CSV table of C-alpha atoms and ligand atoms in Angstrom, one decimal:
chain,number,residue,atom,x,y,z
S,72,MET,CA,95.0,143.2,97.4
S,73,LEU,CA,96.4,141.2,94.7
S,74,PRO,CA,94.7,140.0,91.6
S,75,LYS,CA,93.6,136.7,91.6
S,76,PRO,CA,94.2,134.7,88.2
S,77,LYS,CA,91.1,133.8,86.4
S,78,LYS,CA,92.8,130.3,85.3
S,79,ILE,CA,95.6,129.1,87.5
S,80,HIS,CA,98.2,127.7,85.0
S,81,GLN,CA,100.5,125.0,86.6
S,82,VAL,CA,104.2,126.4,86.1
S,83,TYR,CA,106.8,124.3,87.3
S,84,PHE,CA,110.5,125.8,88.0
S,85,ASP,CA,111.9,123.3,90.4
S,86,HIS,CA,113.3,120.9,87.9
S,87,ALA,CA,116.7,120.9,90.1
S,88,ALA,CA,114.6,119.2,92.9
S,89,THR,CA,113.4,116.4,90.6
S,90,THR,CA,111.7,116.2,87.2
S,91,TYR,CA,108.6,114.2,85.9
S,92,THR,CA,109.7,110.8,84.4
S,93,ASP,CA,109.7,111.1,80.8
S,94,LYS,CA,107.1,109.0,78.9
S,95,ALA,CA,109.3,107.3,76.7
S,96,VAL,CA,111.5,106.5,79.9
S,97,VAL,CA,108.3,105.1,81.7
S,98,LYS,CA,107.6,103.0,78.6
S,99,ALA,CA,110.9,101.7,78.5
S,100,MET,CA,110.5,100.5,82.1
S,101,MET,CA,106.8,99.0,81.9
S,102,PRO,CA,107.7,95.5,80.6
S,103,TYR,CA,110.3,94.9,83.5
S,104,PHE,CA,107.2,95.4,86.0
S,105,THR,CA,105.1,92.9,84.6
S,106,ASP,CA,106.3,90.7,81.7
S,107,ILE,CA,110.0,90.0,82.8
S,108,PHE,CA,110.0,90.4,86.6
S,109,GLY,CA,112.5,87.8,87.3
S,110,ASN,CA,115.2,88.1,89.5
S,111,PRO,CA,118.5,88.6,87.5
S,112,SER,CA,120.5,86.4,89.5
S,113,SER,CA,117.6,83.3,88.8
S,114,LEU,CA,118.4,80.9,86.1
S,115,TYR,CA,115.3,80.4,84.3
S,116,LYS,CA,114.3,82.2,81.1
S,117,ILE,CA,112.9,85.5,82.9
S,118,GLY,CA,115.6,85.6,85.2
S,119,ARG,CA,118.0,85.4,82.5
S,120,GLU,CA,116.2,87.8,80.6
S,121,ALA,CA,116.5,90.6,83.4
S,122,GLN,CA,120.1,89.4,83.4
S,123,THR,CA,120.7,90.3,79.7
S,124,ILE,CA,118.6,93.4,79.7
S,125,LEU,CA,120.7,94.5,83.2
S,126,SER,CA,124.1,93.7,81.2
S,127,ASN,CA,123.0,95.5,78.0
S,128,VAL,CA,122.0,98.8,79.8
S,129,ARG,CA,125.4,98.7,81.7
S,130,LYS,CA,126.9,98.6,78.4
S,131,THR,CA,125.0,101.3,77.2
S,132,VAL,CA,125.6,103.5,80.3
S,133,ALA,CA,129.2,102.7,80.1
S,134,GLU,CA,129.7,104.0,76.6
S,135,LEU,CA,127.8,107.3,77.5
S,136,ILE,CA,130.4,108.1,80.2
S,137,HIS,CA,133.4,106.4,78.1
S,138,ALA,CA,133.9,103.6,80.7
S,139,MET,CA,133.6,100.1,81.2
S,140,PRO,CA,130.6,98.2,82.0
S,141,GLU,CA,132.3,96.8,85.2
S,142,ASN,CA,133.0,100.2,86.5
S,143,ILE,CA,129.5,101.0,86.7
S,144,VAL,CA,127.8,100.5,90.2
S,145,PHE,CA,123.7,101.0,89.8
S,146,THR,CA,122.4,102.3,92.9
S,147,ALA,CA,119.2,103.7,94.7
S,148,GLY,CA,120.0,107.3,93.9
S,149,GLY,CA,122.5,110.5,94.0
S,150,SER,CA,122.8,110.2,97.9
S,151,GLU,CA,123.6,106.6,97.8
S,152,SER,CA,126.1,107.0,95.1
S,153,ASP,CA,127.8,110.0,97.1
S,154,ASN,CA,127.8,108.0,100.4
S,155,LEU,CA,129.3,104.9,98.6
S,156,ALA,CA,132.1,106.9,96.8
S,157,ILE,CA,132.8,108.7,100.2
S,158,PHE,CA,132.7,106.1,102.7
S,159,GLY,CA,133.8,103.4,100.3
S,160,THR,CA,137.0,105.4,99.4
S,161,ALA,CA,137.7,106.5,103.0
S,162,TYR,CA,137.3,103.0,104.5
S,163,ALA,CA,139.5,101.3,101.8
S,164,HIS,CA,142.1,103.7,101.9
S,165,SER,CA,142.5,104.7,105.7
S,166,GLN,CA,145.6,103.3,105.9
S,167,ILE,CA,147.3,105.5,103.3
S,168,GLY,CA,145.7,108.6,105.0
S,169,LYS,CA,142.6,110.0,106.3
S,170,HIS,CA,142.3,113.6,105.0
S,171,ILE,CA,139.7,114.7,102.1
S,172,ILE,CA,139.5,117.8,100.3
S,173,SER,CA,136.1,119.2,99.3
S,174,ILE,CA,134.0,122.4,99.2
S,175,GLY,CA,131.8,124.1,101.6
S,176,ILE,CA,128.8,124.4,98.9
S,177,GLU,CA,128.6,120.6,98.1
S,178,HIS,CA,125.1,118.9,98.4
S,179,HIS,CA,124.4,117.6,101.7
S,180,ALA,CA,124.4,113.8,100.4
S,181,VAL,CA,128.5,114.7,100.4
S,182,LEU,CA,128.8,117.0,103.4
S,183,TYR,CA,127.2,115.0,105.6
S,184,PRO,CA,128.9,112.1,105.0
S,185,LEU,CA,132.3,113.8,105.5
S,186,ARG,CA,131.1,115.3,108.7
S,187,GLU,CA,130.5,111.6,109.8
S,188,LEU,CA,134.0,110.7,108.8
S,189,GLU,CA,135.6,113.9,110.9
S,190,LYS,CA,133.7,112.3,113.8
S,191,GLN,CA,135.3,109.4,113.2
S,192,GLY,CA,138.9,110.7,113.0
S,193,PHE,CA,139.2,111.6,109.5
S,194,GLU,CA,140.2,115.5,108.7
S,195,VAL,CA,138.4,117.4,105.9
S,196,THR,CA,139.6,120.3,104.2
S,197,TYR,CA,136.4,122.5,102.7
S,198,LEU,CA,138.0,125.1,100.5
S,199,LYS,CA,136.5,128.4,99.9
S,200,VAL,CA,134.8,129.3,97.0
S,201,ASP,CA,134.5,132.7,95.3
S,202,LYS,CA,131.4,135.2,95.0
S,203,GLU,CA,130.2,132.8,92.1
S,204,GLY,CA,130.8,129.6,93.9
S,205,PHE,CA,133.9,128.7,92.3
S,206,VAL,CA,136.9,126.7,93.7
S,207,SER,CA,140.3,127.7,92.2
S,208,VAL,CA,142.0,124.9,90.8
S,209,LYS,CA,145.4,125.9,92.3
S,210,ASP,CA,143.8,125.9,95.6
S,211,VAL,CA,142.7,122.1,95.1
S,212,ILE,CA,146.2,121.1,94.4
S,213,SER,CA,148.0,123.3,96.9
S,214,ALA,CA,145.8,121.7,99.7
S,215,ILE,CA,146.9,117.9,98.9
S,216,ARG,CA,148.9,116.5,101.8
S,217,PRO,CA,150.6,113.0,101.5
S,218,ASP,CA,147.7,111.7,103.9
S,219,THR,CA,145.1,112.8,101.1
S,220,ILE,CA,143.2,110.3,99.8
S,221,LEU,CA,140.1,111.8,98.3
S,222,ILE,CA,139.2,114.7,96.9
S,223,THR,CA,135.4,115.3,96.1
S,224,ILE,CA,133.9,118.7,93.9
S,225,MET,CA,130.6,118.4,92.4
S,226,TYR,CA,130.2,119.2,88.7
S,227,ALA,CA,127.4,121.6,89.1
S,228,ASN,CA,126.2,123.4,92.1
S,229,ASN,CA,122.2,122.2,92.8
S,230,GLU,CA,121.5,125.9,94.3
S,231,ILE,CA,123.4,128.8,92.1
S,232,GLY,CA,124.3,126.7,89.3
S,233,THR,CA,128.1,127.2,89.3
S,234,LEU,CA,130.1,124.7,87.3
S,235,GLU,CA,133.2,123.6,89.1
S,236,PRO,CA,136.1,123.2,86.8
S,237,ILE,CA,136.5,119.4,87.1
S,238,ALA,CA,138.5,118.6,83.6
S,239,GLU,CA,141.0,121.5,85.1
S,240,ILE,CA,141.1,119.8,88.4
S,241,GLY,CA,141.2,116.4,87.1
S,242,ARG,CA,144.0,117.5,84.7
S,243,GLU,CA,146.3,119.1,87.5
S,244,LEU,CA,145.8,116.0,89.5
S,245,LEU,CA,146.9,113.8,87.2
S,246,ARG,CA,150.2,115.8,86.8
S,247,TYR,CA,150.5,115.9,90.7
S,248,ARG,CA,150.0,112.1,91.0
S,249,LYS,CA,152.5,111.4,88.0
S,250,GLU,CA,155.1,114.1,89.5
S,251,LYS,CA,154.6,112.2,93.1
S,252,ASN,CA,154.4,109.2,91.7
S,253,THR,CA,151.1,108.2,93.6
S,254,ALA,CA,148.0,106.7,93.1
S,255,TYR,CA,146.5,109.4,95.6
S,256,PRO,CA,144.1,111.1,96.0
S,257,TYR,CA,141.5,109.7,94.3
S,258,PHE,CA,138.6,112.5,92.4
S,259,HIS,CA,135.1,111.9,92.7
S,260,THR,CA,132.6,114.5,91.3
S,261,ASP,CA,128.8,114.6,91.8
S,262,ALA,CA,127.3,115.1,88.4
S,263,CYS,CA,123.7,114.9,89.6
S,264,GLN,CA,122.8,118.1,88.3
S,265,ALA,CA,125.2,118.2,85.5
S,266,ALA,CA,124.1,115.0,83.6
S,267,GLY,CA,121.4,116.9,81.6
S,268,TYR,CA,123.3,119.5,79.9
S,269,LEU,CA,127.0,118.2,80.3
S,270,ASP,CA,129.6,115.8,79.0
S,271,LEU,CA,130.0,113.0,81.3
S,272,ASP,CA,133.4,111.6,79.6
S,273,VAL,CA,135.3,110.3,82.6
S,274,GLU,CA,138.6,110.3,80.5
S,275,LYS,CA,138.1,113.8,79.6
S,276,LEU,CA,136.9,114.8,83.1
S,277,HIS,CA,139.7,112.8,84.6
S,278,VAL,CA,137.6,111.7,87.4
S,279,ASP,CA,138.0,108.4,89.6
S,280,LEU,CA,134.5,108.6,90.8
S,281,MET,CA,131.3,110.0,89.4
S,282,THR,CA,127.6,110.1,90.7
S,283,ILE,CA,124.6,110.4,88.8
S,284,ASN,CA,121.1,110.0,89.8
S,285,GLY,CA,118.0,109.6,87.7
S,286,SER,CA,115.2,111.8,89.3
S,287,LYS,CA,117.1,115.4,87.9
S,288,ILE,CA,117.3,114.0,84.4
S,289,TYR,CA,113.8,112.9,83.5
S,290,GLY,CA,114.4,109.6,84.9
S,291,PRO,CA,112.8,107.7,87.9
S,292,LYS,CA,113.4,108.8,91.7
S,293,GLY,CA,115.6,106.5,93.6
S,294,THR,CA,117.8,105.5,91.0
S,295,GLY,CA,121.7,106.3,89.7
S,296,MET,CA,124.7,105.1,89.6
S,297,LEU,CA,128.6,105.6,90.6
S,298,TYR,CA,131.3,105.1,88.3
S,299,VAL,CA,134.4,103.5,89.6
S,300,ARG,CA,137.4,103.9,87.6
S,301,ARG,CA,139.1,100.5,87.2
S,302,GLY,CA,141.8,99.5,90.0
S,303,ILE,CA,140.0,101.4,92.8
S,304,LYS,CA,138.9,99.5,95.8
S,305,ILE,CA,135.9,100.6,97.7
S,306,LYS,CA,134.5,99.4,100.3
S,307,PRO,CA,130.7,98.3,100.2
S,308,MET,CA,127.9,99.9,102.2
S,309,ILE,CA,125.2,97.5,102.0
S,310,PHE,CA,126.5,94.0,102.7
S,311,GLY,CA,124.5,90.6,101.3
S,312,GLY,CA,124.1,89.4,98.0
S,313,ALA,CA,127.0,89.3,95.2
S,314,GLN,CA,125.1,91.6,93.1
S,315,GLU,CA,127.0,94.7,91.3
S,316,LYS,CA,130.2,92.7,92.2
S,317,LYS,CA,129.8,92.6,95.8
S,318,LEU,CA,129.8,96.7,95.9
S,319,ARG,CA,126.2,97.0,96.6
S,320,ALA,CA,123.9,94.0,97.9
S,321,GLY,CA,120.2,93.7,96.9
S,322,THR,CA,118.1,92.4,93.8
S,323,GLU,CA,118.5,95.1,91.2
S,324,ASN,CA,115.9,97.3,90.4
S,325,VAL,CA,115.6,96.4,86.8
S,326,PRO,CA,112.8,98.4,86.0
S,327,GLY,CA,114.5,101.5,87.5
S,328,ILE,CA,117.6,101.0,86.2
S,329,VAL,CA,116.4,100.3,82.8
S,330,GLY,CA,114.5,103.8,83.2
S,331,PHE,CA,117.7,105.6,84.6
S,332,VAL,CA,119.8,104.5,81.5
S,333,LYS,CA,117.1,105.4,79.1
S,334,ALA,CA,116.9,108.8,80.5
S,335,LEU,CA,120.5,109.3,80.7
S,336,GLU,CA,120.9,108.1,77.1
S,337,LEU,CA,118.1,110.7,76.0
S,338,ALA,CA,119.6,113.4,78.4
S,339,GLN,CA,123.1,113.0,77.0
S,340,LYS,CA,121.9,112.9,73.4
S,341,ASN,CA,119.8,116.2,73.4
S,342,LYS,CA,122.4,118.1,76.0
S,343,ASP,CA,123.7,120.4,73.7
S,344,LYS,CA,120.5,121.2,71.9
S,345,GLU,CA,118.6,121.6,75.6
S,346,PHE,CA,121.5,123.6,77.3
S,347,LEU,CA,121.1,126.6,74.4
S,348,LYS,CA,117.2,126.4,74.6
S,349,ILE,CA,116.8,126.4,78.3
S,350,GLN,CA,119.7,128.9,78.6
S,351,LYS,CA,117.4,131.5,76.3
S,352,LEU,CA,114.7,130.9,78.6
S,353,SER,CA,116.9,131.4,81.9
S,354,THR,CA,118.0,134.6,80.4
S,355,TYR,CA,114.5,135.9,79.7
S,356,LEU,CA,113.5,135.0,83.2
S,357,TRP,CA,116.3,137.0,84.7
S,358,ASN,CA,115.8,139.9,82.4
S,359,GLU,CA,112.3,140.2,82.9
S,360,VAL,CA,112.7,140.0,86.8
S,361,ASN,CA,115.2,142.3,86.6
S,362,LYS,CA,113.5,144.7,84.6
S,363,LYS,CA,110.4,144.7,86.5
S,364,ILE,CA,111.4,144.4,90.2
S,365,LYS,CA,113.7,146.5,92.2
S,366,LYS,CA,116.4,145.6,94.5
S,367,VAL,CA,117.0,142.3,92.7
S,368,ARG,CA,120.2,140.1,92.1
S,369,LEU,CA,121.2,137.0,90.5
S,370,ASN,CA,123.1,134.9,92.8
S,371,GLY,CA,125.8,132.3,91.5
S,372,PRO,CA,128.0,133.0,87.9
S,373,VAL,CA,126.9,135.3,85.1
S,374,ILE,CA,124.2,133.2,82.5
S,375,GLY,CA,126.9,131.9,80.2
S,376,ASP,CA,128.8,128.6,79.8
S,377,LYS,CA,130.1,128.6,83.4
S,378,ARG,CA,126.6,128.1,84.9
S,379,LEU,CA,123.7,125.5,84.6
S,380,PRO,CA,121.6,126.7,82.0
S,381,ASN,CA,118.3,126.2,83.8
S,382,ASN,CA,119.4,127.6,87.3
S,383,VAL,CA,118.2,131.1,87.9
S,384,ASN,CA,118.6,132.0,91.8
S,385,ILE,CA,117.3,135.5,92.6
S,386,THR,CA,117.7,137.3,95.7
S,387,PHE,CA,114.4,139.7,96.3
S,388,GLU,CA,115.8,142.3,99.1
S,389,ASP,CA,113.5,142.9,102.0
S,390,VAL,CA,111.2,139.7,101.3
S,391,GLU,CA,111.3,136.5,103.0
S,392,GLY,CA,111.8,133.6,100.5
S,393,GLU,CA,109.3,130.9,102.2
S,394,ALA,CA,106.3,133.8,102.0
S,395,LEU,CA,107.4,134.4,98.4
S,396,LEU,CA,107.3,130.9,97.4
S,397,LEU,CA,103.7,130.5,99.1
S,398,TYR,CA,102.3,133.3,97.3
S,399,LEU,CA,103.7,132.0,94.0
S,400,ASP,CA,102.2,128.4,94.9
S,401,GLU,CA,98.8,130.1,95.2
S,402,TYR,CA,99.2,131.2,91.6
S,403,GLY,CA,100.5,127.5,90.6
S,404,VAL,CA,103.9,128.5,90.5
S,405,MET,CA,106.4,126.0,91.8
S,406,CYS,CA,110.0,127.0,92.9
S,407,SER,CA,112.2,126.6,95.7
S,408,THR,CA,114.2,128.6,98.4
S,409,GLY,CA,117.9,127.4,98.3
S,410,SER,CA,117.3,123.4,98.0
S,411,ALA,CA,114.4,121.6,98.8
S,412,CYS,CA,116.4,119.7,101.3
S,413,THR,CA,116.6,122.7,103.5
S,414,SER,CA,113.2,123.8,103.6
S,415,GLU,CA,112.4,122.4,106.7
S,416,SER,CA,115.0,124.6,108.8
S,417,LEU,CA,115.1,128.2,109.3
S,418,GLU,CA,118.7,128.6,108.6
S,419,PRO,CA,119.6,130.0,105.5
S,420,SER,CA,121.3,128.3,102.7
S,421,HIS,CA,124.8,127.3,103.5
S,422,VAL,CA,125.6,127.6,99.8
S,423,LEU,CA,124.4,131.2,100.0
S,424,ARG,CA,126.3,131.9,103.0
S,425,ALA,CA,129.6,130.2,101.6
S,426,ILE,CA,129.4,133.0,98.6
S,427,GLY,CA,129.2,135.6,101.1
S,428,LEU,CA,125.4,136.6,100.8
S,429,PRO,CA,124.5,138.2,104.1
S,430,TYR,CA,122.0,136.3,106.3
S,431,GLU,CA,119.1,138.5,105.3
S,432,PHE,CA,119.8,138.4,101.7
S,433,ALA,CA,120.1,134.6,101.8
S,434,HIS,CA,116.5,134.5,103.3
S,435,GLY,CA,115.0,136.5,100.5
S,436,SER,CA,116.3,134.1,97.8
S,437,LEU,CA,114.5,131.9,95.3
S,438,ARG,CA,115.7,129.2,93.1
S,439,PHE,CA,113.9,129.0,89.6
S,440,SER,CA,115.2,125.8,88.1
S,441,LEU,CA,113.9,125.3,84.2
S,442,GLY,CA,113.0,122.2,82.6
S,443,LYS,CA,112.4,120.8,78.8
S,444,GLU,CA,108.6,121.3,79.4
S,445,ASN,CA,108.8,125.1,80.2
S,446,THR,CA,107.9,128.0,78.1
S,447,LYS,CA,108.2,131.9,77.4
S,448,GLU,CA,104.6,131.8,78.3
S,449,ASP,CA,105.4,130.3,81.8
S,450,ILE,CA,107.7,132.8,82.6
S,451,ASP,CA,105.2,135.5,81.3
S,452,TYR,CA,102.5,133.8,83.4
S,453,MET,CA,104.7,134.3,86.4
S,454,MET,CA,105.5,137.7,85.7
S,455,LYS,CA,102.2,139.0,85.7
S,456,TYR,CA,102.3,138.4,89.3
S,457,LEU,CA,105.4,138.6,90.9
S,458,PRO,CA,106.2,142.0,90.7
S,459,GLN,CA,103.3,142.6,92.7
S,460,ILE,CA,103.6,139.8,95.0
S,461,VAL,CA,107.1,141.0,95.9
S,462,GLU,CA,105.9,144.5,96.6
S,463,THR,CA,103.1,143.5,98.9
S,464,LEU,CA,105.5,141.4,100.6
S,465,ARG,CA,108.0,144.3,100.9
S,466,GLU,CA,105.2,146.9,102.5
S,467,ILE,CA,104.3,144.5,105.3
S,468,SER,CA,108.1,143.4,106.0
S,469,PRO,CA,109.3,144.3,109.4
S,470,VAL,CA,112.2,146.2,107.9
S,471,ASN,CA,110.0,148.5,106.0
S,472,MET,CA,107.2,148.8,108.8
S,473,GLY,CA,110.2,150.7,110.6
S,474,LYS,CA,110.3,148.2,113.2
S,475,GLU,CA,113.1,146.7,114.7
S,476,LYS,CA,114.9,144.2,112.2
S,477,HIS,CA,113.5,140.8,112.5
S,478,PRO,CA,115.5,139.0,115.3
S,479,LYS,CA,116.2,136.4,112.9
S,480,TYR,CA,118.6,138.5,111.0
S,481,LYS,CA,120.6,139.2,113.9
D,136,PLP,C1,119.4,115.7,94.0
D,136,PLP,C2,120.6,115.7,94.2
D,136,PLP,C3,121.3,114.5,95.1
D,136,PLP,C4,120.8,113.6,95.6
D,136,PLP,O1,120.2,112.5,94.9
D,136,PLP,P1,119.2,111.5,95.4
D,136,PLP,O2,118.8,110.9,94.0
D,136,PLP,O3,118.1,112.6,95.6
D,136,PLP,O4,119.5,111.0,96.6
D,136,PLP,C5,123.0,114.6,95.1
D,136,PLP,N1,124.0,115.7,94.8
D,136,PLP,C6,123.2,116.5,94.1
D,136,PLP,C7,123.9,117.6,93.5
D,136,PLP,C8,121.7,116.6,93.5
D,136,PLP,O5,121.2,117.4,93.1
């Protein structure tokens, strides 16, 4: 029924889920597995050497985001940093208030800690986003109450690529705090998806806390950091040793931290060039799909400077996203439905629902997220098969067989 490819070509279009680790990053990490394996807290030579590299890369990462080394907390990834930012701020400042502001399209690593806090008596305002996923700066500021202690809004959305107006929110928030002569609310942003393409200067963004991870920027998985502005108290989540200024106990993952910083360094150095290069490929992908397949729509902002350049989220009407994904996998093409974290549930993506996409459209959506090794040929390869796969799936879809709508769509 469908032409089988003569030679399966592996095409990875799921860089928003994770990236491979860059060879230069692996190389930078290697000595800290084998030769300089000491515990940075130990006083002999290889311990001191580990401490030295740790303090060197802390300086490097601080410079990259325009912060001080003492404001960097290395963690085991984006989820941990988000949790530390949210629980850490909430618990340290609950005597001031228990109100938090966020948006409904955050990553689960932000939404679930917020839900947990709600169970514990905190109150969360989830601001509405528009059809492209943007929150309004005005809405954010108007939602602030005397008991608001934290605003947490992502820099770039992992499913539809929306770039939230972080610097604008930060600026308005500064004005608000000055006017009211208060230090609250603090402002956290989850920048995991942004780190490869956008400026991370915490002074320009006016953020107080910022989450970054390694696994989305060609760094090692299970690595990341939280920036915490000087003077802001947060409560630790992991207790034990005095590492990371007592904010994160445990022997430091020295090779992981070295790899994470190397990855962030490379990502930030090449971000402008990569932005344009990948945006061109994304534009090509969307144009090809739009030209060759009927009844498709691009979810999220138009491709431009307000969208992550590597994100193409497409609804194929009357198609089950999962079926399409599995078919593409047969041809070597890897992409995702919504986000990897929701692939085990039948619920459609909370992000696509929040931007007002009807249930059945949300179900027929795929996210293609491009990366630095992708080429135009990868897209051409996929486009040799995608139109026919979609057509075949539409023919066998219950909607088109004249049957009742699928019960799941009710
Ligand atoms: C991937 C991701 C996370 C989680 O990061 P981990 O390192 O996998 O824990 C959090 N937020 C966003 C926006 C992400 O894309």
